[in-house]
Coordinates of C-alpha atoms and ligand atoms in Angstrom, one line a residue:
M1 CA 29.4 -7.1 14.3
R2 CA 29.3 -10.8 13.8
R3 CA 29.5 -12.0 10.2
E4 CA 26.3 -13.6 9.0
W5 CA 25.6 -15.7 5.8
W6 CA 23.1 -13.2 4.5
H7 CA 25.2 -10.0 4.8
D8 CA 26.4 -9.8 1.2
K9 CA 23.3 -11.2 -0.5
V10 CA 20.9 -9.6 -2.9
A11 CA 17.2 -10.3 -2.3
Y12 CA 14.2 -10.2 -4.6
Q13 CA 10.5 -9.9 -3.6
I14 CA 7.9 -11.9 -5.4
Y15 CA 4.2 -11.0 -5.2
P16 CA 3.0 -14.4 -6.2
K17 CA -0.4 -13.5 -7.5
S18 CA 1.2 -11.3 -10.1
F19 CA 4.4 -13.1 -10.9
R20 CA 3.8 -15.9 -13.4
D21 CA 0.7 -18.0 -14.1
T22 CA 1.2 -21.5 -15.4
N23 CA -2.3 -23.0 -15.5
G24 CA -4.2 -20.2 -17.2
D25 CA -6.4 -19.2 -14.3
G26 CA -5.1 -15.7 -14.4
I27 CA -3.3 -16.0 -11.0
G28 CA 0.4 -16.4 -10.5
D29 CA 1.4 -19.7 -8.9
L30 CA 4.3 -21.7 -7.3
P31 CA 5.1 -23.6 -10.5
G32 CA 5.4 -20.1 -12.1
I33 CA 8.0 -19.2 -9.5
I34 CA 9.9 -22.5 -10.1
E35 CA 9.8 -21.8 -13.8
K36 CA 11.5 -18.5 -13.3
L37 CA 14.2 -19.5 -10.8
D38 CA 16.8 -19.6 -13.6
Y39 CA 15.8 -16.1 -14.5
L40 CA 16.4 -15.0 -10.9
K41 CA 19.7 -16.9 -10.7
D42 CA 20.8 -15.3 -13.9
L43 CA 19.9 -11.9 -12.5
G44 CA 22.2 -12.6 -9.5
V45 CA 19.6 -13.0 -6.8
D46 CA 20.4 -15.1 -3.7
I47 CA 17.3 -14.6 -1.5
V48 CA 13.7 -14.7 -2.6
W49 CA 10.9 -13.4 -0.4
I50 CA 7.5 -14.6 -1.5
S51 CA 4.4 -12.7 -0.2
P52 CA 1.9 -15.1 1.5
I53 CA 0.9 -18.3 -0.3
F54 CA -0.9 -20.0 2.6
C55 CA -4.6 -20.8 2.6
S56 CA -6.6 -17.6 2.6
P57 CA -9.9 -16.2 1.6
M58 CA -7.8 -13.4 0.0
V59 CA -9.5 -10.4 1.5
D60 CA -6.0 -8.9 1.7
N61 CA -4.3 -11.0 -1.0
G62 CA -3.1 -13.6 1.4
Y63 CA -2.2 -11.4 4.4
D64 CA -5.3 -13.0 5.9
I65 CA -4.3 -16.6 6.6
S66 CA -6.9 -19.3 7.4
D67 CA -4.4 -22.2 7.5
Y68 CA -0.7 -21.6 8.1
Y69 CA 0.1 -25.3 7.4
D70 CA -1.1 -25.5 3.9
I71 CA -0.7 -23.8 0.5
D72 CA -3.7 -22.1 -1.0
P73 CA -4.9 -24.1 -4.0
M74 CA -4.8 -21.0 -6.2
F75 CA -1.0 -21.1 -5.8
G76 CA -0.4 -24.8 -6.0
T77 CA 0.3 -27.6 -3.5
M78 CA 2.7 -28.4 -0.6
E79 CA 4.6 -30.6 -3.1
D80 CA 5.2 -27.5 -5.3
M81 CA 6.4 -25.7 -2.2
D82 CA 8.8 -28.5 -1.3
Q83 CA 10.0 -28.5 -4.9
L84 CA 10.5 -24.8 -4.9
I85 CA 12.7 -25.0 -1.8
E86 CA 14.7 -27.8 -3.3
E87 CA 15.1 -26.2 -6.7
G88 CA 16.1 -22.9 -5.0
K89 CA 18.8 -24.8 -3.0
K90 CA 20.2 -26.2 -6.2
R91 CA 20.7 -22.7 -7.5
G92 CA 22.0 -21.2 -4.2
I93 CA 18.7 -19.3 -3.7
S94 CA 17.2 -19.2 -0.2
I95 CA 13.4 -18.9 0.1
L96 CA 11.8 -16.6 2.6
L97 CA 8.1 -16.8 3.3
D98 CA 5.9 -14.1 4.8
L99 CA 5.1 -14.5 8.5
V100 CA 1.8 -12.9 9.1
V101 CA 1.1 -13.3 12.8
N102 CA -0.2 -10.0 14.1
H103 CA -3.5 -11.3 12.8
C104 CA -5.0 -14.3 11.0
S105 CA -8.1 -14.6 8.9
S106 CA -11.6 -14.6 10.2
E107 CA -11.8 -18.0 8.5
H108 CA -9.1 -19.5 10.6
E109 CA -10.4 -22.2 12.9
F110 CA -9.2 -20.4 16.0
F111 CA -11.4 -17.4 15.2
K112 CA -14.4 -19.4 14.2
K113 CA -14.2 -21.2 17.5
A114 CA -13.8 -17.8 19.3
M115 CA -16.9 -16.5 17.6
E116 CA -18.9 -19.5 18.6
D117 CA -17.9 -19.0 22.3
P118 CA -16.2 -15.6 22.9
D119 CA -15.9 -16.3 26.6
G120 CA -14.3 -19.8 26.0
P121 CA -10.6 -20.6 25.6
Y122 CA -10.4 -19.5 21.9
G123 CA -11.9 -16.1 22.9
Q124 CA -8.6 -15.6 24.7
Y125 CA -6.8 -16.1 21.4
F126 CA -8.0 -12.7 20.2
Y127 CA -8.8 -9.3 21.8
I128 CA -12.5 -9.3 22.7
R129 CA -13.8 -6.4 24.7
D130 CA -17.2 -5.0 25.7
G131 CA -18.2 -1.9 23.8
K132 CA -19.7 1.3 25.1
D133 CA -23.4 0.8 24.8
G134 CA -23.2 -0.9 21.5
L135 CA -20.4 1.4 20.2
P136 CA -16.8 0.3 19.8
P137 CA -14.7 0.1 23.0
N138 CA -12.5 3.0 21.9
N139 CA -11.7 5.3 19.0
W140 CA -8.9 3.3 17.3
R141 CA -9.0 3.5 13.5
S142 CA -7.8 0.5 11.6
Y143 CA -5.0 0.9 9.0
F144 CA -7.6 0.4 6.2
G145 CA -9.9 3.2 7.3
P146 CA -12.9 2.2 9.5
S147 CA -13.0 1.4 13.2
A148 CA -10.5 -1.2 14.4
W149 CA -13.4 -2.9 16.3
T150 CA -16.1 -5.1 14.8
K151 CA -19.2 -6.3 16.7
I152 CA -19.4 -10.1 17.2
P153 CA -22.4 -11.5 15.5
G154 CA -25.2 -12.4 17.9
Y155 CA -23.9 -10.1 20.7
E156 CA -25.1 -6.6 21.4
N157 CA -22.0 -5.2 23.0
K158 CA -19.0 -7.5 22.3
F159 CA -16.3 -6.5 19.8
Y160 CA -13.1 -7.9 18.5
L161 CA -10.0 -6.0 17.5
H162 CA -8.5 -5.9 14.0
S163 CA -5.7 -3.5 13.1
Y164 CA -6.4 -4.1 9.4
A165 CA -9.6 -5.3 7.7
A166 CA -12.4 -6.8 9.8
E167 CA -11.5 -10.2 8.2
Q168 CA -8.0 -9.9 9.8
P169 CA -8.6 -10.4 13.6
D170 CA -5.6 -9.6 15.7
L171 CA -4.0 -12.5 17.6
N172 CA -3.6 -12.1 21.3
W173 CA 0.2 -12.2 21.9
E174 CA -0.3 -11.8 25.6
N175 CA -1.7 -15.3 25.7
P176 CA 1.3 -17.8 26.0
E177 CA -0.7 -20.5 24.3
V178 CA -1.1 -18.3 21.2
R179 CA 2.7 -17.6 21.1
E180 CA 3.4 -21.3 21.5
K181 CA 1.1 -22.1 18.5
I182 CA 2.9 -19.5 16.5
Y183 CA 6.4 -20.7 17.3
E184 CA 5.5 -24.3 16.6
M185 CA 4.2 -23.2 13.2
V186 CA 7.3 -21.1 12.4
C187 CA 9.7 -24.0 13.4
W188 CA 7.6 -26.4 11.3
W189 CA 8.3 -24.3 8.3
M190 CA 12.0 -23.7 9.1
E191 CA 12.4 -27.5 9.4
K192 CA 11.4 -27.6 5.7
G193 CA 14.6 -25.7 4.8
L194 CA 13.5 -22.1 4.4
G195 CA 16.1 -19.4 4.7
G196 CA 13.7 -17.5 7.0
F197 CA 10.8 -15.1 6.9
R198 CA 9.8 -11.6 6.2
I199 CA 7.8 -10.6 9.2
D200 CA 4.6 -8.7 8.6
A201 CA 3.2 -5.9 10.7
I202 CA 5.3 -7.1 13.6
M203 CA 5.4 -3.8 15.5
D204 CA 1.6 -4.1 15.9
I205 CA 1.7 -7.1 18.1
K206 CA 1.8 -5.2 21.4
K207 CA -1.4 -3.5 22.3
D208 CA -2.2 -0.7 24.8
L209 CA -3.9 -2.8 27.4
T210 CA -5.5 0.2 29.0
W211 CA -7.6 0.5 25.9
Q212 CA -7.6 4.2 26.1
D213 CA -8.8 6.5 23.3
L214 CA -6.1 7.9 21.0
P215 CA -6.0 11.7 20.3
V216 CA -8.4 12.4 17.5
D217 CA -6.6 12.9 14.2
G218 CA -9.4 12.9 11.6
P219 CA -13.0 14.0 10.9
D220 CA -14.2 10.6 12.0
G221 CA -13.3 11.3 15.6
M222 CA -10.8 8.4 15.6
G223 CA -7.0 8.1 16.0
A224 CA -4.7 5.9 13.8
I225 CA -4.1 2.6 15.5
Y226 CA -0.4 2.6 14.7
K227 CA 0.0 5.4 17.3
I228 CA -0.4 2.9 20.1
N229 CA 2.9 1.3 19.0
Q230 CA 4.7 4.5 19.8
K231 CA 3.5 4.6 23.4
V232 CA 3.2 1.0 24.6
K233 CA 6.2 -0.7 26.2
G234 CA 7.0 -4.4 26.4
I235 CA 7.2 -5.6 22.8
D236 CA 10.8 -6.5 23.4
A237 CA 10.0 -9.7 25.3
F238 CA 7.8 -11.0 22.5
L239 CA 10.3 -10.2 19.7
L240 CA 13.3 -11.6 21.5
E241 CA 11.3 -14.8 22.3
L242 CA 10.3 -15.1 18.6
R243 CA 13.9 -14.8 17.6
R244 CA 15.2 -17.2 20.2
R245 CA 12.7 -19.8 19.6
C246 CA 12.3 -19.7 15.8
F247 CA 15.3 -18.0 14.1
T248 CA 18.4 -18.6 16.2
P249 CA 18.1 -22.4 16.2
Y250 CA 18.1 -22.5 12.4
D251 CA 20.4 -19.6 11.7
G252 CA 17.4 -18.2 9.9
F253 CA 17.1 -14.8 8.4
G254 CA 14.2 -12.7 9.8
I255 CA 13.4 -9.3 8.3
G256 CA 10.9 -7.2 10.1
E257 CA 8.3 -4.9 8.6
A258 CA 8.9 -2.3 11.3
L259 CA 7.3 1.0 10.4
K260 CA 7.5 4.3 12.1
I261 CA 9.7 3.1 14.9
N262 CA 11.8 5.4 17.1
E263 CA 15.5 5.6 17.3
E264 CA 15.8 3.4 20.3
T265 CA 13.7 0.6 18.8
L266 CA 15.6 0.9 15.5
K267 CA 18.9 0.3 17.3
K268 CA 17.5 -2.7 19.1
S269 CA 16.0 -4.2 16.0
I270 CA 19.1 -5.0 14.0
G271 CA 22.6 -6.2 14.6
D272 CA 24.0 -8.7 17.1
G273 CA 21.2 -9.6 19.5
G274 CA 18.7 -7.5 17.7
Y275 CA 15.0 -8.5 17.5
F276 CA 15.4 -9.3 13.8
S277 CA 18.3 -10.0 11.4
S278 CA 17.3 -6.8 9.6
I279 CA 14.4 -4.4 8.9
F280 CA 13.4 -2.5 5.8
A281 CA 14.7 1.1 5.5
F282 CA 11.3 2.7 5.1
E283 CA 12.2 6.1 6.3
P284 CA 13.8 7.3 3.1
C285 CA 11.4 5.6 0.8
H286 CA 8.4 6.8 2.6
V287 CA 9.2 10.5 2.3
Y288 CA 6.2 11.0 0.0
R289 CA 4.0 10.3 3.0
K290 CA 3.8 13.8 4.3
G291 CA 1.2 13.1 6.9
D292 CA -1.1 10.4 8.1
D293 CA -3.8 11.6 5.8
F294 CA -3.5 10.0 2.3
T295 CA -4.5 13.3 0.7
T296 CA -1.1 14.8 1.8
Y297 CA 0.9 12.2 -0.2
D298 CA 3.4 13.7 -2.5
F299 CA 4.1 12.6 -6.1
P300 CA 6.9 12.3 -7.2
I301 CA 9.0 12.4 -4.1
D302 CA 11.0 15.5 -3.0
F303 CA 14.6 14.7 -3.9
H304 CA 16.1 16.7 -1.1
E305 CA 14.0 15.1 1.6
W306 CA 14.8 11.6 0.2
R307 CA 18.5 12.4 0.3
E308 CA 18.3 13.9 3.8
K309 CA 16.4 11.0 5.2
T310 CA 18.7 8.5 3.6
F311 CA 21.8 9.9 5.3
Q312 CA 20.0 10.6 8.6
N313 CA 19.1 7.0 8.7
H314 CA 22.6 5.8 7.9
E315 CA 23.9 8.0 10.7
L316 CA 21.5 6.5 13.2
I317 CA 22.4 2.9 12.2
G318 CA 26.2 3.4 12.0
D319 CA 27.8 0.0 12.1
I320 CA 25.4 -1.7 14.4
G321 CA 23.8 -3.8 11.7
F322 CA 22.1 -3.6 8.3
E323 CA 18.8 -2.3 7.1
A324 CA 17.4 -3.5 3.8
N325 CA 17.4 -0.8 1.1
L326 CA 14.4 -0.8 -1.2
I327 CA 12.8 1.2 -4.0
G328 CA 9.4 -0.3 -3.6
N329 CA 7.3 -3.2 -2.6
H330 CA 3.7 -4.5 -3.0
D331 CA 2.4 -1.8 -0.7
Q332 CA 3.8 1.1 -2.7
P333 CA 3.4 2.7 -6.1
R334 CA 6.1 1.7 -8.6
G335 CA 9.4 3.2 -7.5
A336 CA 10.3 4.3 -11.1
S337 CA 7.2 6.5 -11.0
L338 CA 7.6 7.7 -7.5
F339 CA 11.2 8.6 -7.5
I340 CA 11.6 9.9 -11.1
P341 CA 9.6 12.7 -12.7
K342 CA 7.6 11.3 -15.6
K343 CA 9.4 13.4 -18.2
D344 CA 12.8 12.0 -17.0
Y345 CA 11.8 8.3 -17.0
G346 CA 14.2 6.1 -19.0
F347 CA 17.3 3.9 -18.8
N348 CA 19.5 6.7 -17.3
S349 CA 17.2 7.6 -14.5
V350 CA 16.1 4.1 -13.6
S351 CA 19.7 2.8 -13.6
A352 CA 20.9 5.8 -11.6
L353 CA 18.2 5.1 -9.0
A354 CA 19.2 1.4 -8.8
T355 CA 22.8 2.3 -8.4
I356 CA 22.1 4.8 -5.6
I357 CA 20.2 2.1 -3.7
F358 CA 22.6 -0.9 -4.4
C359 CA 25.8 0.8 -3.4
Q360 CA 24.6 2.0 0.0
R361 CA 25.4 0.1 3.1
G362 CA 22.6 -2.4 3.7
L363 CA 20.9 -5.3 1.9
P364 CA 19.5 -4.5 -1.5
F365 CA 16.0 -5.8 -2.0
I366 CA 14.5 -5.7 -5.6
Y367 CA 10.7 -5.7 -5.9
Q368 CA 9.5 -7.7 -8.9
G369 CA 9.5 -5.7 -12.1
E370 CA 11.9 -3.1 -10.9
E371 CA 14.7 -4.8 -12.8
I372 CA 12.9 -3.9 -16.0
G373 CA 11.8 -0.4 -14.9
M374 CA 8.1 -1.2 -14.5
T375 CA 6.0 1.9 -13.9
N376 CA 2.7 2.9 -12.4
R377 CA -0.3 2.2 -14.6
E378 CA -2.1 5.2 -16.0
G379 CA -5.8 5.5 -16.6
W380 CA -7.2 3.5 -13.6
K381 CA -10.9 3.3 -13.5
K382 CA -12.4 2.8 -10.0
E383 CA -13.8 -0.6 -10.9
E384 CA -10.4 -1.8 -12.0
Y385 CA -8.8 -1.6 -8.5
A386 CA -8.7 -4.8 -6.6
D387 CA -6.9 -3.8 -3.4
S388 CA -9.2 -3.7 -0.3
A389 CA -7.2 -0.8 1.2
T390 CA -7.6 1.2 -2.0
L391 CA -11.3 0.6 -2.1
G392 CA -11.6 1.4 1.6
K393 CA -10.0 4.7 0.9
F394 CA -12.6 5.6 -1.7
E395 CA -15.3 4.8 0.8
Y396 CA -13.6 6.6 3.7
F397 CA -13.0 9.9 1.8
E398 CA -16.5 9.9 0.2
Q399 CA -18.0 9.4 3.6
W400 CA -16.1 12.3 5.1
G401 CA -16.8 14.7 2.2
Y402 CA -13.3 15.2 0.8
D403 CA -12.8 16.6 -2.7
I404 CA -13.3 13.4 -4.7
E405 CA -11.5 14.5 -7.8
K406 CA -8.4 15.2 -5.8
I407 CA -8.7 11.9 -4.0
E408 CA -9.0 10.0 -7.3
K409 CA -5.8 11.6 -8.4
V410 CA -3.9 10.7 -5.2
I411 CA -5.3 7.1 -5.4
A412 CA -4.3 6.7 -9.0
T413 CA -0.7 7.6 -8.3
H414 CA -0.5 5.9 -4.9
S415 CA -2.7 2.9 -4.9
R416 CA -0.9 -0.3 -4.0
D417 CA -2.4 -1.9 -7.2
N418 CA 0.2 0.0 -9.2
G419 CA 2.8 -2.2 -7.7
R420 CA 0.7 -5.3 -8.1
T421 CA -0.1 -5.3 -11.8
P422 CA 1.3 -8.5 -13.3
M423 CA 4.9 -9.0 -14.2
Q424 CA 5.6 -8.1 -17.8
W425 CA 7.5 -11.1 -19.3
D426 CA 7.1 -10.4 -23.1
D427 CA 5.0 -8.6 -25.6
S428 CA 2.4 -11.3 -26.1
E429 CA -1.1 -10.8 -24.8
H430 CA -1.1 -9.9 -21.0
G431 CA 2.6 -9.5 -21.1
G432 CA 3.2 -13.3 -21.1
F433 CA 2.0 -13.4 -17.5
T434 CA -1.0 -15.7 -18.3
I435 CA -2.8 -17.2 -21.2
G436 CA -6.1 -16.6 -19.2
K437 CA -7.7 -13.4 -17.9
P438 CA -5.3 -11.8 -15.4
W439 CA -6.7 -11.2 -11.9
L440 CA -5.6 -7.6 -12.1
V441 CA -5.2 -5.6 -15.3
V442 CA -1.8 -5.7 -16.9
N443 CA -0.1 -2.3 -17.4
E444 CA -0.6 -1.4 -21.1
N445 CA 3.0 -0.5 -21.5
Y446 CA 4.0 -4.2 -21.5
K447 CA 4.7 -4.0 -25.2
E448 CA 7.6 -1.6 -24.6
I449 CA 8.6 -2.7 -21.1
N450 CA 9.1 -6.5 -20.8
V451 CA 11.8 -9.0 -19.9
A452 CA 12.1 -10.7 -23.3
A453 CA 12.8 -7.4 -25.1
Q454 CA 15.3 -6.4 -22.4
E455 CA 17.1 -9.7 -22.5
R456 CA 17.7 -9.1 -26.2
E457 CA 18.9 -5.6 -25.8
Y458 CA 22.4 -5.1 -24.6
G459 CA 21.9 -1.7 -23.1
S460 CA 18.6 -2.5 -21.3
I461 CA 17.7 -1.8 -17.7
L462 CA 17.6 -5.6 -17.1
N463 CA 21.1 -6.1 -18.3
F464 CA 22.2 -3.1 -16.3
Y465 CA 20.8 -4.7 -13.1
K466 CA 22.8 -7.8 -13.9
R467 CA 25.9 -5.7 -14.2
L468 CA 25.1 -3.8 -11.0
I469 CA 24.5 -6.9 -9.0
A470 CA 27.7 -8.5 -10.4
F471 CA 29.6 -5.3 -9.3
R472 CA 28.1 -5.4 -5.8
K473 CA 29.1 -9.1 -5.5
S474 CA 32.5 -8.9 -7.2
E475 CA 35.4 -10.3 -5.3
E476 CA 37.2 -6.9 -5.5
Y477 CA 34.4 -4.7 -4.2
K478 CA 32.1 -7.0 -2.2
E479 CA 33.8 -6.4 1.1
I480 CA 33.7 -2.6 0.9
L481 CA 30.2 -2.5 -0.5
T482 CA 29.0 -4.7 2.2
Y483 CA 30.9 -3.6 5.3
G484 CA 32.3 -0.2 4.4
S485 CA 31.1 2.8 6.3
I486 CA 28.9 5.3 4.5
S487 CA 28.8 9.1 4.7
Q488 CA 27.4 11.8 2.5
I489 CA 29.7 13.9 0.3
Y490 CA 29.0 16.9 -2.0
G491 CA 25.8 17.6 -0.1
Q492 CA 26.1 21.3 -1.0
Y493 CA 25.0 20.5 -4.5
D494 CA 21.3 20.4 -5.4
Y495 CA 20.3 17.1 -7.0
I496 CA 23.6 15.4 -6.4
F497 CA 23.2 12.2 -4.5
A498 CA 26.7 11.3 -3.4
Y499 CA 28.3 9.2 -0.7
R500 CA 31.6 7.6 0.3
R501 CA 32.0 4.0 1.2
A502 CA 35.2 3.4 3.2
L503 CA 36.9 0.4 4.6
G504 CA 40.5 0.1 5.7
N505 CA 42.6 2.1 3.3
Q506 CA 40.2 1.8 0.4
C507 CA 37.3 4.2 -0.5
L508 CA 34.7 4.4 -3.1
D509 CA 32.9 7.6 -3.9
L510 CA 29.6 7.4 -5.7
I511 CA 28.4 10.6 -7.3
C512 CA 25.1 10.8 -9.1
N513 CA 23.4 13.7 -10.8
F514 CA 19.7 12.9 -10.1
C515 CA 18.0 15.4 -12.3
G516 CA 17.2 16.1 -15.9
E517 CA 19.9 18.9 -16.3
E518 CA 23.6 18.6 -16.7
Q519 CA 25.6 19.5 -13.6
V520 CA 29.2 20.2 -12.9
V521 CA 30.8 19.0 -9.7
E522 CA 34.2 20.2 -8.5
L523 CA 36.0 17.1 -7.2
Q524 CA 37.7 17.4 -3.8
E525 CA 39.8 14.3 -4.4
E526 CA 42.1 12.8 -6.9
Y527 CA 40.8 9.3 -7.7
D528 CA 42.7 6.3 -8.9
N529 CA 40.0 4.6 -10.9
V530 CA 36.5 4.9 -12.3
I531 CA 35.0 1.5 -11.4
F532 CA 31.3 1.8 -12.3
V533 CA 29.1 4.0 -14.5
N534 CA 25.7 3.9 -16.0
Q535 CA 26.4 6.0 -19.1
E536 CA 29.3 6.1 -21.5
Q537 CA 32.0 8.7 -21.8
T538 CA 32.2 10.5 -18.5
T539 CA 33.5 14.0 -19.1
M540 CA 36.3 15.4 -16.9
I541 CA 37.7 18.9 -17.2
G542 CA 40.6 19.2 -14.8
N543 CA 39.2 18.4 -11.4
R544 CA 35.7 19.0 -12.5
I545 CA 33.3 16.3 -13.6
V546 CA 30.5 17.3 -16.0
L547 CA 27.6 15.0 -15.1
K548 CA 25.0 14.3 -17.8
P549 CA 21.3 14.0 -16.6
Y550 CA 21.0 11.0 -14.3
E551 CA 24.7 10.1 -14.7
V552 CA 26.3 8.1 -11.9
V553 CA 30.0 7.4 -11.5
V554 CA 31.7 5.4 -8.8
F555 CA 35.3 6.4 -8.2
E556 CA 37.9 4.4 -6.3
K557 CA 40.7 5.8 -4.2
L558 CA 43.4 3.5 -3.0
N559 CA 45.8 3.9 -0.1
T560 CA 43.8 6.6 1.6
V561 CA 45.7 6.2 4.8
Ligands
LIG601 C1 1.7 -5.3 5.5 C2 1.6 -6.0 4.2 O1 2.8 -5.7 3.5 C3 0.4 -5.5 3.6 O2 0.3 -5.8 2.2 C4 -0.8 -5.9 4.4 O3 -2.0 -5.4 3.9 C5 -0.6 -5.6 5.9 N1 0.7 -5.7 6.4 C6 -1.5 -6.4 6.7 O4 -1.1 -7.7 6.8
LIG602 CA1 -2.3 -20.0 -11.8

C-alpha cells in the first residue's frame, strides 16, 4: 500500500447548524467554526469534515443544494469560507466539505429549468419517466418513506426520481454533461485549497435503467430503493472518473458514504487505485439495524454482534486500505447511548468505547460532542423533532397502521435529531451554543455535560480524548497503530473486546472489559509494558488480569520474532 498524507490523521465531523452560533440567530455558522479551530487543534484533530454549508432551502439540512458555488447566508459568506480554509492551514487542519451529487435541490436552477421543459436539455439532467396511468413508473420507495417518484406539476403522467425527499431530485449521472458540471464544480472547490470531500450517498448514483419493480418489502407494496444498488452494474466507471478528474490531481482525500456494499465493492473502494481514499466502516456501527424496517432497530446495540462485525470487517479489508472507524454521525443516535447501556454510562464506559475505536486499524473519525460524551436527549415531544426523515417516519407508520406507541419509542431512541442537538460548550443558557433561540432543542443535560466543565476537570472525558489522540499519534506508537495488522484475541470471553496490532517485531494487545461487571482474563502472553489505560491501578494476579467494569488496558510486547 502506498503511503498517503492522511493515513495517520485524526478526523472530526462538524454538523455546522449545531456547532457554534456567533450571531445569535440560533444557527451555527462558519465564524463559529473558525472560533473553535483552536479547540480542535488542542484536541489533536488534523482533518475536519463539515456537513453541507452551500445554498440550500434546508429541506434536509443542506443535503439539498440549490447553489454549489455559494455559501448559504445562514452559515456566512464565501469570505468566511476562505478564511476558514486559511486559518485551518495555519493550524495544520485540512478542511473537507460534503459532496452531495447524487441529487441536488428542487430549487437548483437545473431542476427549475427541467420542470419548465421536461423534454428539453435540462430534462436530461434528471431521471424523468412516464408513469403508469398517472401512477409512479415503478414501486421504488425513497429512503425517507414515500414513493421515490413525484409527479411533475402540470403533467398528468410524467414523474421525476428522488432517492430521498421529493425536494432532492436525483441527478442523471448517465448524462456526460451532468458529470462534467459536477467535476468542474469539485475542481473549483479543490482549487480553493480544500483537503477533499466526504462524498454523500455516492453508491446511489447508478440506477437500474430497466426501471423494473423491486420485490415488495413492506405493507405499502414498495421496495427500498437502495436495493437497486446491489443489483446494478457499472458504477465503477463513474467512481473512477470522479477520482481521476477531481481527487488525483490535487492529492485530495475523498471519503465515501458507501452503505450496504458487498465484499467485492468494498475491496474496490479503498486502497491504491480504489474508488475513494476511504469509506466509513458502517457494518459494525450499524448492527442495531436488524432489518430494513425501522421498527426492528435495537437499542442499545448487541455487544457480541458489534464485536463480530468489527472483526469480520477487518478480515475482509486486510491490508488493502483503510476504512474510517466511527462511533456516530449526524444520521445516527448518539454513540454513547447506542453502545452503552444507560445504567453504565460514565467516564469509564465512554473512554473504553473511544479506545476500542481509536486503536483499531483505520482512520478515527470523531463526531462533534463525542469527545465530551454527549448522549441522546430524553423526553422528545413529536413537535420538537426537526428532521424530515424522522417526521416522515411518523407519517409512514401512522399510515400503515403500526403500533404508534412502539414507534414513538423507537423514534425517540433512534431519531437523527439525537445526534443533531447543539454542541454543549458550557453551562450557560443553551449550553453556550447560542445567545438566541436554538434551531433545535439543546439536550437538557448540558449543565453536567459540557466542554468548559471538562476542560477544567483533569479526569474528564475530553481530557481523556486528548490523551488518547496523543497516544495514537505518538512517535513511538503511531506507526504500529496506523499500519499494524489487526486480529481478534480472547474472543472466547463474553464482553471482552480485545485485539492485537502487530508490525515487524512489535505487538500491542488491547484488552477491554466492555460491561458493568468485573471480569478476569487469563493472559496468554507475557508482556513488556502497559502503555495505555483508562482507569487507575490495573490489577494483575500472576498471569491473570482482573478487569474492572469498562476497564481497557493496552499491553506492549517487544521482540516478538
Ligand atoms: C446521507 C446524509 O448523511 C444524510 O444526512 C442525508 O439525509 C442523505 N445522505 C441524503 O443526502
Ligand atoms: Ca448563526
